[in-house]
């Protein structure tokens, strides 16, 4: 079996390694206020692992993955992603007060419902409307805006870097999933964004308790999406 077939599980494994290294970093080099001692070998190791992993995913995406379709596995991944999104949105409010925070929660619940329905369609090998994956894409864009003030107020980039990168790649991943259903997909970019999102979501788990189930569930959703059956005869937009 080709090594490329192990990339989805490899992305998760590398993400867990990055999470573990970040946990060691904060355990060994954070002061009483939570600020890191910068420039340590372990910190540079985290950055090097991230850069090498993204380069690996980019190189792997240059050729078709040729994974054996597994509708059941892809459906379970979508279901897990939907449950993680729904649980987070129902349990916690948005970071920003007022309309933006409410929009974050509404889109989170809507995204969960869309993913649960998508899981049912994937299980039955049926095509879905491009609106179903488009709603989670909108959620991730709002998630980025909703968290911007909190992230920008942090004294060190390391504290929010992986959450920011995970959000960006989840937005890209859901965008390419939606584009795929209207014959505008970019298979190579979809593979790269899915593998990168899986890696970065796991690395971002070392963060607020609020987002830990969200990152874990979305990491599983992203990599298992590569096992979804190819879209048949997608309808083009007019």
CSV table of C-alpha atoms in Angstrom, one decimal:
chain,number,residue,atom,x,y,z
A,1,UNK,CA,0.0,0.0,0.0
A,2,UNK,CA,1.3,3.5,-0.9
A,3,UNK,CA,2.5,5.7,1.9
A,4,UNK,CA,0.2,8.4,0.6
A,5,UNK,CA,-2.7,6.3,1.9
A,6,UNK,CA,-1.5,6.9,5.4
A,7,UNK,CA,-1.5,10.7,5.1
A,8,UNK,CA,-4.9,11.3,6.8
A,9,UNK,CA,-3.9,9.4,9.9
A,10,UNK,CA,-0.4,10.8,9.6
A,11,UNK,CA,-1.8,14.4,9.7
A,12,UNK,CA,-3.6,13.6,12.9
A,13,UNK,CA,-0.5,11.9,14.4
A,14,UNK,CA,1.7,14.9,13.6
A,15,UNK,CA,-1.0,17.2,15.0
A,16,UNK,CA,-1.0,15.3,18.3
A,17,UNK,CA,2.8,15.5,18.4
A,18,UNK,CA,2.6,19.2,17.9
A,19,UNK,CA,0.0,19.5,20.7
A,20,UNK,CA,2.3,17.5,23.0
A,21,UNK,CA,5.3,19.7,22.2
A,22,UNK,CA,3.3,22.8,22.9
A,23,UNK,CA,2.1,21.4,26.1
A,24,UNK,CA,5.7,20.7,27.1
A,25,UNK,CA,6.6,24.2,26.1
A,26,UNK,CA,4.1,25.8,28.4
A,27,UNK,CA,4.9,23.4,31.2
A,28,UNK,CA,8.6,24.1,31.1
A,29,UNK,CA,9.0,27.7,29.9
A,30,UNK,CA,5.9,29.6,31.0
A,31,UNK,CA,6.2,32.0,34.0
A,32,UNK,CA,3.6,32.6,36.7
A,33,UNK,CA,1.6,34.9,34.4
A,34,UNK,CA,1.5,32.4,31.5
A,35,UNK,CA,4.0,34.2,29.3
A,36,UNK,CA,6.6,32.0,27.5
A,37,UNK,CA,10.3,32.4,27.5
A,38,UNK,CA,10.9,33.0,23.8
A,39,UNK,CA,13.6,31.6,21.6
A,40,UNK,CA,13.9,28.2,23.2
A,41,UNK,CA,14.9,25.2,21.2
A,42,UNK,CA,11.5,23.6,22.0
A,43,UNK,CA,9.6,26.6,20.6
A,44,UNK,CA,11.6,26.5,17.4
A,45,UNK,CA,11.0,22.8,17.2
A,46,UNK,CA,7.2,23.5,17.3
A,47,UNK,CA,7.6,25.9,14.5
A,48,UNK,CA,9.8,23.6,12.5
A,49,UNK,CA,7.4,20.7,12.9
A,50,UNK,CA,4.5,22.9,11.7
A,51,UNK,CA,6.4,24.2,8.7
A,52,UNK,CA,7.6,20.7,7.6
A,53,UNK,CA,4.2,19.2,8.1
A,54,UNK,CA,2.5,21.9,5.9
A,55,UNK,CA,5.2,21.4,3.2
A,56,UNK,CA,4.6,17.6,3.3
A,57,UNK,CA,0.8,18.2,2.9
A,58,UNK,CA,1.5,20.6,0.0
A,59,UNK,CA,3.7,18.1,-1.7
A,60,UNK,CA,1.2,15.3,-1.2
A,61,UNK,CA,-1.6,17.4,-2.7
A,62,UNK,CA,0.3,17.7,-6.0
A,63,UNK,CA,-0.9,14.3,-7.0
A,64,UNK,CA,-4.3,12.6,-6.6
A,65,UNK,CA,-4.7,10.9,-3.2
A,66,UNK,CA,-6.3,7.8,-4.7
A,67,UNK,CA,-7.9,6.8,-1.4
A,68,UNK,CA,-10.5,4.1,-1.4
A,69,UNK,CA,-13.9,5.8,-0.8
A,70,UNK,CA,-15.4,5.1,2.6
A,71,UNK,CA,-18.8,6.7,2.9
A,72,UNK,CA,-19.3,5.3,6.4
A,73,UNK,CA,-16.1,6.8,7.6
A,74,UNK,CA,-16.7,10.1,6.0
A,75,UNK,CA,-20.2,10.2,7.4
A,76,UNK,CA,-19.0,9.5,10.9
A,77,UNK,CA,-16.4,12.3,10.5
A,78,UNK,CA,-19.1,14.8,9.4
A,79,UNK,CA,-21.3,13.6,12.3
A,80,UNK,CA,-18.5,14.1,14.8
A,81,UNK,CA,-17.8,17.6,13.4
A,82,UNK,CA,-21.5,18.5,13.6
A,83,UNK,CA,-21.7,17.4,17.2
A,84,UNK,CA,-18.6,19.3,18.1
A,85,UNK,CA,-19.9,22.5,16.5
A,86,UNK,CA,-23.3,22.1,18.0
A,87,UNK,CA,-22.1,21.3,21.5
A,88,UNK,CA,-19.8,24.4,21.5
A,89,UNK,CA,-22.4,26.8,20.1
A,90,UNK,CA,-25.1,25.6,22.5
A,91,UNK,CA,-22.9,25.6,25.6
A,92,UNK,CA,-20.9,28.8,25.1
A,93,UNK,CA,-21.7,32.3,23.8
A,94,UNK,CA,-19.6,34.2,21.3
A,95,UNK,CA,-16.6,36.2,22.3
A,96,UNK,CA,-18.0,39.5,21.2
A,97,UNK,CA,-21.2,40.9,22.8
A,98,UNK,CA,-24.2,41.8,20.8
A,99,UNK,CA,-25.0,40.9,17.2
A,100,UNK,CA,-21.7,39.3,16.3
A,101,UNK,CA,-21.7,37.0,19.3
A,102,UNK,CA,-25.3,36.0,18.5
A,103,UNK,CA,-24.4,35.4,14.9
A,104,UNK,CA,-21.5,33.1,15.9
A,105,UNK,CA,-23.9,31.0,18.0
A,106,UNK,CA,-26.6,30.9,15.3
A,107,UNK,CA,-24.2,29.9,12.6
A,108,UNK,CA,-22.7,27.3,14.9
A,109,UNK,CA,-26.0,25.6,15.5
A,110,UNK,CA,-26.9,25.9,11.8
A,111,UNK,CA,-23.6,24.4,10.8
A,112,UNK,CA,-24.1,21.5,13.2
A,113,UNK,CA,-27.5,20.7,11.6
A,114,UNK,CA,-26.0,21.0,8.1
A,115,UNK,CA,-23.2,18.6,9.0
A,116,UNK,CA,-25.6,16.1,10.5
A,117,UNK,CA,-27.8,16.1,7.4
A,118,UNK,CA,-24.6,15.9,5.2
A,119,UNK,CA,-23.6,12.8,7.2
A,120,UNK,CA,-26.9,11.2,6.4
A,121,UNK,CA,-26.5,12.0,2.7
A,122,UNK,CA,-22.9,10.8,2.6
A,123,UNK,CA,-23.9,7.5,4.3
A,124,UNK,CA,-26.5,7.0,1.6
A,125,UNK,CA,-24.1,8.2,-1.2
A,126,UNK,CA,-26.3,11.1,-2.2
A,127,UNK,CA,-25.2,14.5,-3.3
A,128,UNK,CA,-25.9,17.5,-1.1
A,129,UNK,CA,-26.6,21.1,-1.9
A,130,UNK,CA,-23.5,23.4,-1.8
A,131,UNK,CA,-25.4,25.4,0.9
A,132,UNK,CA,-24.8,22.7,3.4
A,133,UNK,CA,-20.9,23.0,3.5
A,134,UNK,CA,-21.2,26.7,2.8
A,135,UNK,CA,-22.8,27.4,6.2
A,136,UNK,CA,-19.8,26.0,8.2
A,137,UNK,CA,-17.6,28.1,6.0
A,138,UNK,CA,-19.5,31.2,7.0
A,139,UNK,CA,-19.3,30.1,10.6
A,140,UNK,CA,-15.5,29.9,10.5
A,141,UNK,CA,-15.2,33.4,8.9
A,142,UNK,CA,-17.4,34.7,11.7
A,143,UNK,CA,-15.4,32.7,14.3
A,144,UNK,CA,-12.3,34.5,13.1
A,145,UNK,CA,-13.9,38.0,13.4
A,146,UNK,CA,-15.5,37.1,16.7
A,147,UNK,CA,-12.2,36.1,18.3
A,148,UNK,CA,-10.1,38.8,16.7
A,149,UNK,CA,-10.3,41.2,19.6
A,150,UNK,CA,-9.3,38.6,22.1
A,151,UNK,CA,-6.4,37.3,20.0
A,152,UNK,CA,-5.1,40.7,19.1
A,153,UNK,CA,-5.0,41.6,22.8
A,154,UNK,CA,-2.7,38.7,23.7
A,155,UNK,CA,0.9,39.7,24.5
A,156,UNK,CA,2.4,36.8,22.7
A,157,UNK,CA,1.5,35.4,19.3
A,158,UNK,CA,2.2,31.8,20.4
A,159,UNK,CA,-0.9,31.9,22.6
A,160,UNK,CA,-3.3,32.2,19.7
A,161,UNK,CA,-1.2,31.4,16.5
A,162,UNK,CA,-2.5,27.9,16.1
A,163,UNK,CA,-6.1,28.8,16.8
A,164,UNK,CA,-5.8,31.5,14.1
A,165,UNK,CA,-4.2,29.1,11.6
A,166,UNK,CA,-6.7,26.4,12.4
A,167,UNK,CA,-9.6,28.8,11.8
A,168,UNK,CA,-8.1,30.0,8.5
A,169,UNK,CA,-7.6,26.4,7.2
A,170,UNK,CA,-11.1,25.3,8.3
A,171,UNK,CA,-12.5,28.2,6.4
A,172,UNK,CA,-10.5,27.2,3.3
A,173,UNK,CA,-11.4,23.5,3.7
A,174,UNK,CA,-15.2,24.2,4.0
A,175,UNK,CA,-15.0,26.6,1.0
A,176,UNK,CA,-13.4,23.9,-1.2
A,177,UNK,CA,-15.9,21.3,0.0
A,178,UNK,CA,-18.7,23.7,-1.0
A,179,UNK,CA,-17.1,24.6,-4.4
A,180,UNK,CA,-16.7,20.9,-5.2
A,181,UNK,CA,-20.5,20.4,-5.2
A,182,UNK,CA,-20.9,23.0,-8.0
A,183,UNK,CA,-18.1,21.8,-10.2
A,184,UNK,CA,-15.8,24.6,-9.0
A,185,UNK,CA,-13.7,22.6,-6.7
A,186,UNK,CA,-9.9,22.4,-6.6
A,187,UNK,CA,-9.0,18.8,-5.6
A,188,UNK,CA,-5.4,19.7,-4.8
A,189,UNK,CA,-6.3,22.6,-2.6
A,190,UNK,CA,-9.0,20.6,-0.9
A,191,UNK,CA,-6.5,17.9,0.0
A,192,UNK,CA,-4.0,20.4,1.3
A,193,UNK,CA,-6.5,22.4,3.3
A,194,UNK,CA,-8.1,19.2,4.8
A,195,UNK,CA,-4.7,17.7,5.9
A,196,UNK,CA,-3.5,21.1,7.2
A,197,UNK,CA,-6.8,21.7,9.1
A,198,UNK,CA,-6.6,18.3,10.7
A,199,UNK,CA,-3.0,19.0,11.9
A,200,UNK,CA,-3.6,22.6,13.1
A,201,UNK,CA,-6.9,21.8,14.8
A,202,UNK,CA,-5.2,19.2,17.0
A,203,UNK,CA,-2.3,21.5,17.7
A,204,UNK,CA,-4.7,24.3,18.7
A,205,UNK,CA,-6.4,22.1,21.4
A,206,UNK,CA,-3.9,23.6,23.9
A,207,UNK,CA,-6.1,26.6,24.4
A,208,UNK,CA,-9.4,27.7,26.1
A,209,UNK,CA,-11.6,24.9,27.4
A,210,UNK,CA,-14.4,26.3,25.3
A,211,UNK,CA,-12.8,25.4,22.0
A,212,UNK,CA,-11.1,22.1,22.8
A,213,UNK,CA,-14.0,19.8,21.7
A,214,UNK,CA,-14.5,22.0,18.7
A,215,UNK,CA,-10.9,21.6,17.5
A,216,UNK,CA,-10.8,17.8,18.2
A,217,UNK,CA,-14.1,17.1,16.3
A,218,UNK,CA,-13.2,19.3,13.4
A,219,UNK,CA,-9.8,17.7,13.0
A,220,UNK,CA,-11.5,14.3,12.6
A,221,UNK,CA,-14.1,15.8,10.2
A,222,UNK,CA,-11.4,17.4,8.0
A,223,UNK,CA,-9.2,14.3,7.4
A,224,UNK,CA,-12.1,11.9,7.1
A,225,UNK,CA,-13.6,14.1,4.4
A,226,UNK,CA,-10.9,12.8,2.1
A,227,UNK,CA,-12.7,9.4,2.1
A,228,UNK,CA,-16.0,10.8,0.9
A,229,UNK,CA,-17.2,9.4,-2.5
A,230,UNK,CA,-16.6,11.7,-5.4
A,231,UNK,CA,-19.5,14.1,-6.2
A,232,UNK,CA,-21.5,12.9,-9.2
A,233,UNK,CA,-22.7,15.3,-11.8
A,234,UNK,CA,-22.6,18.4,-9.6
A,235,UNK,CA,-25.0,21.1,-10.7
A,236,UNK,CA,-23.3,24.3,-11.9
A,237,UNK,CA,-24.5,27.6,-10.7
A,238,UNK,CA,-26.1,29.9,-13.2
